[in-house]
């Protein structure tokens, strides 16, 4: 499989993309339009669970705008897989030119994606991945969740790993690719350290659930907690409220590492409340839109296009904040 960095794509809110493999384009040589030059795209988004999701939705809506030659039919599934599958079936019934999906969870996609394939409607995945056969979609554009977990875990091991450390974990949406892969990457990275996982529970990538679950951790483990790994900023931000309400100082009594690097997450780092933040760039819209047009024009497209992410200490967060696009 060909692998390389595609840095030359002209993207607004550019993210450098690493590309792997190729897939055959669609047979729709006309560019997919109904003869009016407008490409109709159904986009099945997860919902509006976090700041990251809001930034991703904005990026996608900007990229799939009328001025760029698209008619976007947008659906947010309230993080319910059944809603998302129903939305995709609806797009198929409407005869859209292409379907883009940010899959809430990795499972349950084979049947509806086969229906899309039978209807000759190309599917492109953005953000999250699925377990189904890669023959069922033309391309995936997103971030390397396992690497994000490894980066967070490596920081934790280097910072705390040489002394007895009790950790709690706020997991993302159960069954979602980021929750699965971030946990795998983090756990691999802390192997051999003295970091002990006291508990791990889903906070559904939301602030509210992050706060509630952290309250439970604090009631159960109290001051014995030394480290929180929150699989996204929003759950970490919710946990801050619980930690302060318990009379503890976040970033000191409990060190916190999170993933996303949204504006609020970097602000928490700049304030010294988060100790390390790993980026997961949500500005995927331009690359996804270019991929849709290339597929509809029958061009070969990269099967996997991975955004290049960075990470931030509190000092690096302070420096980065003024120029952040999300
Ligand atoms: C990651 C994305 C995750 C974010 C969360 O690419 O799927 O979903 O980390 C978001 O903030 O809710």
XYZ file of C-alpha atoms and ligand atoms in Angstrom:
338
model
C 0.000 0.000 0.000
C 1.404 3.365 -0.986
C 2.031 5.610 1.990
C 3.165 9.148 1.964
C 2.365 12.624 3.225
C 0.078 14.587 0.903
C 1.031 18.115 1.871
C 0.114 19.799 -1.421
C -3.675 19.631 -1.227
C -5.021 23.195 -1.332
C -7.120 23.080 1.847
C -8.787 25.894 3.742
C -7.902 25.367 7.405
C -5.260 23.103 5.986
C -4.329 19.824 7.578
C -1.418 17.888 6.114
C -2.669 14.468 5.149
C -0.870 11.153 5.110
C -2.270 8.896 2.412
C -2.354 5.137 2.099
C -3.471 2.896 -0.752
C -5.723 3.688 -3.667
C -9.266 2.779 -4.582
C -11.014 2.746 -7.915
C -13.229 5.755 -8.574
C -16.952 5.639 -9.256
C -18.202 4.859 -12.748
C -20.129 8.159 -12.729
C -17.973 9.980 -15.286
C -20.439 12.892 -15.332
C -19.144 14.095 -11.935
C -22.318 12.792 -10.378
C -24.477 15.877 -11.048
C -28.080 15.602 -12.253
C -26.991 17.572 -15.294
C -27.251 20.878 -13.410
C -23.638 20.749 -12.261
C -24.670 20.482 -8.588
C -23.411 17.494 -6.597
C -25.973 16.342 -4.021
C -24.342 14.815 -0.922
C -26.023 13.204 2.090
C -23.915 13.672 5.252
C -24.713 11.464 8.265
C -23.019 13.182 11.234
C -22.867 11.589 14.707
C -24.630 14.412 16.532
C -23.471 17.483 18.493
C -21.822 15.878 21.511
C -18.674 17.973 21.814
C -16.749 21.055 20.798
C -14.775 18.872 18.409
C -17.972 17.761 16.724
C -19.177 21.336 16.294
C -15.886 22.262 14.619
C -16.055 19.183 12.366
C -19.654 19.947 11.351
C -18.742 23.565 10.575
C -15.791 22.449 8.460
C -17.961 19.996 6.532
C -20.794 22.485 5.949
C -18.298 25.131 4.740
C -16.688 22.658 2.339
C -19.966 21.218 1.006
C -21.463 24.636 0.323
C -23.439 25.804 -2.726
C -20.550 28.092 -3.722
C -18.399 24.965 -3.979
C -20.951 23.253 -6.213
C -22.736 21.107 -3.625
C -26.230 20.609 -2.275
C -25.717 19.197 1.251
C -28.410 17.153 2.972
C -27.280 17.098 6.628
C -28.413 14.706 9.339
C -27.223 14.619 12.955
C -28.080 11.279 14.583
C -27.999 12.315 18.272
C -25.263 9.685 18.641
C -27.802 6.911 18.023
C -26.476 4.303 15.520
C -30.012 3.334 14.485
C -30.789 6.949 13.588
C -27.631 7.155 11.513
C -28.397 3.982 9.537
C -31.942 5.246 8.893
C -30.488 8.536 7.622
C -28.207 6.694 5.183
C -31.166 4.632 3.906
C -33.048 7.884 3.406
C -30.137 9.323 1.388
C -30.181 6.195 -0.814
C -33.932 6.553 -1.363
C -33.425 10.207 -2.326
C -30.894 9.145 -4.958
C -28.082 11.417 -3.737
C -24.860 11.500 -5.754
C -22.655 10.520 -2.785
C -22.930 9.731 0.929
C -20.511 10.842 3.661
C -20.673 9.211 7.115
C -18.992 9.887 10.454
C -19.976 6.512 11.975
C -21.049 6.714 15.626
C -19.869 3.143 16.195
C -17.783 0.679 14.183
C -20.379 -2.109 13.862
C -23.694 -2.658 12.048
C -22.764 -1.060 8.707
C -22.574 -3.989 6.247
C -26.232 -4.148 5.156
C -26.886 -0.449 4.530
C -23.514 0.061 2.835
C -24.254 -2.872 0.534
C -27.557 -1.156 -0.319
C -25.633 2.029 -1.187
C -23.207 0.037 -3.338
C -26.106 -1.688 -5.130
C -27.591 1.757 -5.786
C -24.200 2.837 -7.237
C -23.920 5.612 -4.638
C -20.307 5.983 -3.429
C -19.748 6.209 0.331
C -16.876 8.161 1.925
C -16.160 7.861 5.661
C -14.900 10.892 7.584
C -13.584 11.030 11.130
C -14.450 7.588 12.519
C -13.948 4.160 10.915
C -16.018 0.964 10.721
C -15.323 -2.760 11.100
C -17.020 -3.573 7.789
C -15.211 -4.524 4.584
C -13.255 -1.666 3.027
C -14.916 -2.598 -0.298
C -18.054 -0.919 1.081
C -16.605 2.596 1.036
C -14.372 4.506 -1.370
C -12.172 6.297 1.178
C -11.725 7.264 4.824
C -10.435 10.680 5.923
C -9.651 11.247 9.588
C -7.141 11.155 12.411
C -4.973 8.332 13.805
C -6.754 7.570 17.091
C -4.311 4.847 18.174
C -1.402 7.233 17.716
C -3.250 9.894 19.709
C -3.652 7.380 22.561
C 0.016 6.426 22.315
C 1.071 10.084 22.473
C -1.058 10.657 25.568
C 0.202 7.447 27.193
C 3.831 8.222 26.427
C 3.477 11.589 28.170
C 1.857 9.875 31.168
C 4.609 7.240 31.387
C 7.396 9.816 31.047
C 5.787 12.203 33.555
C 4.372 9.864 36.201
C 5.343 6.338 35.260
C 8.336 5.915 37.563
C 6.258 6.250 40.738
C 3.084 4.555 41.963
C 0.265 6.373 40.109
C -3.475 5.696 40.340
C -5.374 6.572 37.143
C -9.021 6.843 36.171
C -10.181 6.973 32.540
C -13.134 8.776 30.953
C -13.829 6.760 27.801
C -15.527 8.065 24.693
C -18.686 6.651 23.139
C -18.751 2.895 23.709
C -18.021 1.016 20.486
C -16.701 4.067 18.652
C -13.370 3.876 16.813
C -11.754 6.705 18.834
C -12.747 5.139 22.164
C -11.424 1.727 21.136
C -8.211 2.888 19.461
C -7.261 5.619 21.935
C -7.543 3.117 24.788
C -5.393 0.611 22.891
C -2.723 3.189 22.102
C -2.650 4.575 25.643
C -2.523 1.159 27.322
C 0.290 0.017 25.016
C 2.295 3.160 25.809
C 2.083 2.845 29.627
C 3.171 -0.810 29.690
C 6.028 -1.294 32.161
C 5.156 1.846 34.127
C 3.786 2.121 37.667
C 0.521 3.622 36.379
C -2.379 1.585 37.725
C -5.851 1.917 36.170
C -8.325 2.162 39.081
C -11.391 2.554 36.861
C -12.520 3.281 33.313
C -16.034 4.332 32.293
C -17.689 6.028 29.343
C -18.565 9.698 29.559
C -19.966 9.592 25.999
C -17.582 12.355 24.871
C -19.785 14.938 26.651
C -19.023 17.486 29.398
C -22.123 16.570 31.388
C -21.348 12.855 31.509
C -17.657 13.525 32.087
C -18.591 15.508 35.211
C -21.038 12.868 36.466
C -18.630 9.969 35.995
C -15.762 11.903 37.616
C -18.002 12.653 40.599
C -18.498 8.911 40.945
C -14.757 8.242 40.679
C -14.070 10.863 43.375
C -16.687 9.403 45.714
C -15.177 5.951 45.247
C -11.432 6.731 45.192
C -11.157 10.277 46.574
C -7.678 11.694 47.015
C -6.027 8.429 45.873
C -6.551 9.478 42.230
C -3.344 10.960 40.790
C -4.098 10.974 37.030
C -7.133 11.380 34.761
C -6.988 10.303 31.122
C -9.997 11.847 29.387
C -10.415 10.582 25.827
C -11.660 14.005 24.761
C -11.401 17.582 26.035
C -15.111 17.920 26.765
C -15.195 15.054 29.284
C -12.053 16.493 30.851
C -13.691 19.929 31.090
C -16.708 18.392 32.793
C -14.389 16.551 35.188
C -12.762 19.872 36.187
C -16.021 20.937 37.842
C -16.193 17.695 39.824
C -12.531 17.896 40.894
C -12.888 21.498 42.103
C -16.169 20.691 43.887
C -14.266 17.980 45.769
C -11.807 20.624 46.996
C -8.968 19.347 44.800
C -6.778 21.303 42.355
C -6.837 19.990 38.762
C -3.410 19.879 37.131
C -1.787 19.479 40.557
C -3.682 17.117 42.915
C -4.934 15.247 39.839
C -2.902 15.554 36.630
C -5.026 15.488 33.469
C -4.247 14.409 29.908
C -6.876 14.820 27.168
C -7.305 14.476 23.409
C -8.822 16.860 20.822
C -7.083 20.244 21.422
C -10.221 22.322 21.018
C -9.992 25.977 22.035
C -11.505 25.271 25.454
C -9.155 22.328 25.964
C -6.090 24.423 25.153
C -7.399 27.200 27.405
C -7.648 24.688 30.266
C -4.050 23.682 29.554
C -2.930 27.331 29.437
C -4.653 27.757 32.819
C -2.625 24.852 34.195
C -5.747 22.665 34.710
C -4.882 20.225 31.906
C -1.274 18.999 31.895
C -1.072 17.677 28.326
C -3.418 17.884 25.324
C -3.128 15.785 22.166
C -4.643 17.181 18.977
C -7.266 15.469 16.823
C -7.839 17.872 13.954
C -11.547 18.216 13.019
C -11.025 20.467 9.971
C -11.544 17.597 7.525
C -14.176 19.205 5.285
C -11.993 20.403 2.386
C -10.239 17.033 2.006
C -13.537 15.139 2.195
C -15.147 17.433 -0.411
C -12.203 17.036 -2.799
C -12.347 13.274 -2.360
C -16.095 13.199 -3.135
C -15.583 15.174 -6.354
C -12.635 12.994 -7.388
C -14.644 9.805 -6.776
C -17.591 11.108 -8.801
C -15.228 12.101 -11.607
C -14.004 8.502 -11.720
C -10.524 9.354 -10.445
C -8.445 7.053 -8.251
C -8.504 8.297 -4.630
C -6.362 7.457 -1.598
C -8.171 4.830 0.488
C -6.937 6.342 3.761
C -6.047 10.015 4.264
C -4.832 10.674 7.826
C -4.549 14.140 9.352
C -1.216 14.982 11.011
C -1.796 15.901 14.680
C 0.430 17.690 17.226
C 0.330 17.891 21.055
C 0.550 20.631 23.651
C 2.081 21.303 27.061
C 0.583 24.264 28.952
C 3.304 26.585 27.598
C 2.767 25.348 24.021
C -1.004 25.795 24.468
C -0.509 29.454 25.506
C 1.583 30.062 22.366
C -0.842 28.248 20.043
C -4.156 29.679 21.307
C -4.217 33.018 19.406
C -3.895 31.318 16.001
C -6.133 28.287 16.493
C -8.841 27.794 13.856
C -11.147 25.855 16.224
C -12.481 12.004 17.059
C -13.978 12.229 17.204
C -14.354 12.297 18.645
C -13.709 13.455 19.393
C -14.810 13.829 20.321
O -12.129 12.058 15.714
O -14.700 11.174 16.599
O -15.766 12.479 18.708
O -12.530 13.117 20.061
C -16.009 13.722 19.393
O -14.670 15.097 20.898
O -17.192 13.737 20.089
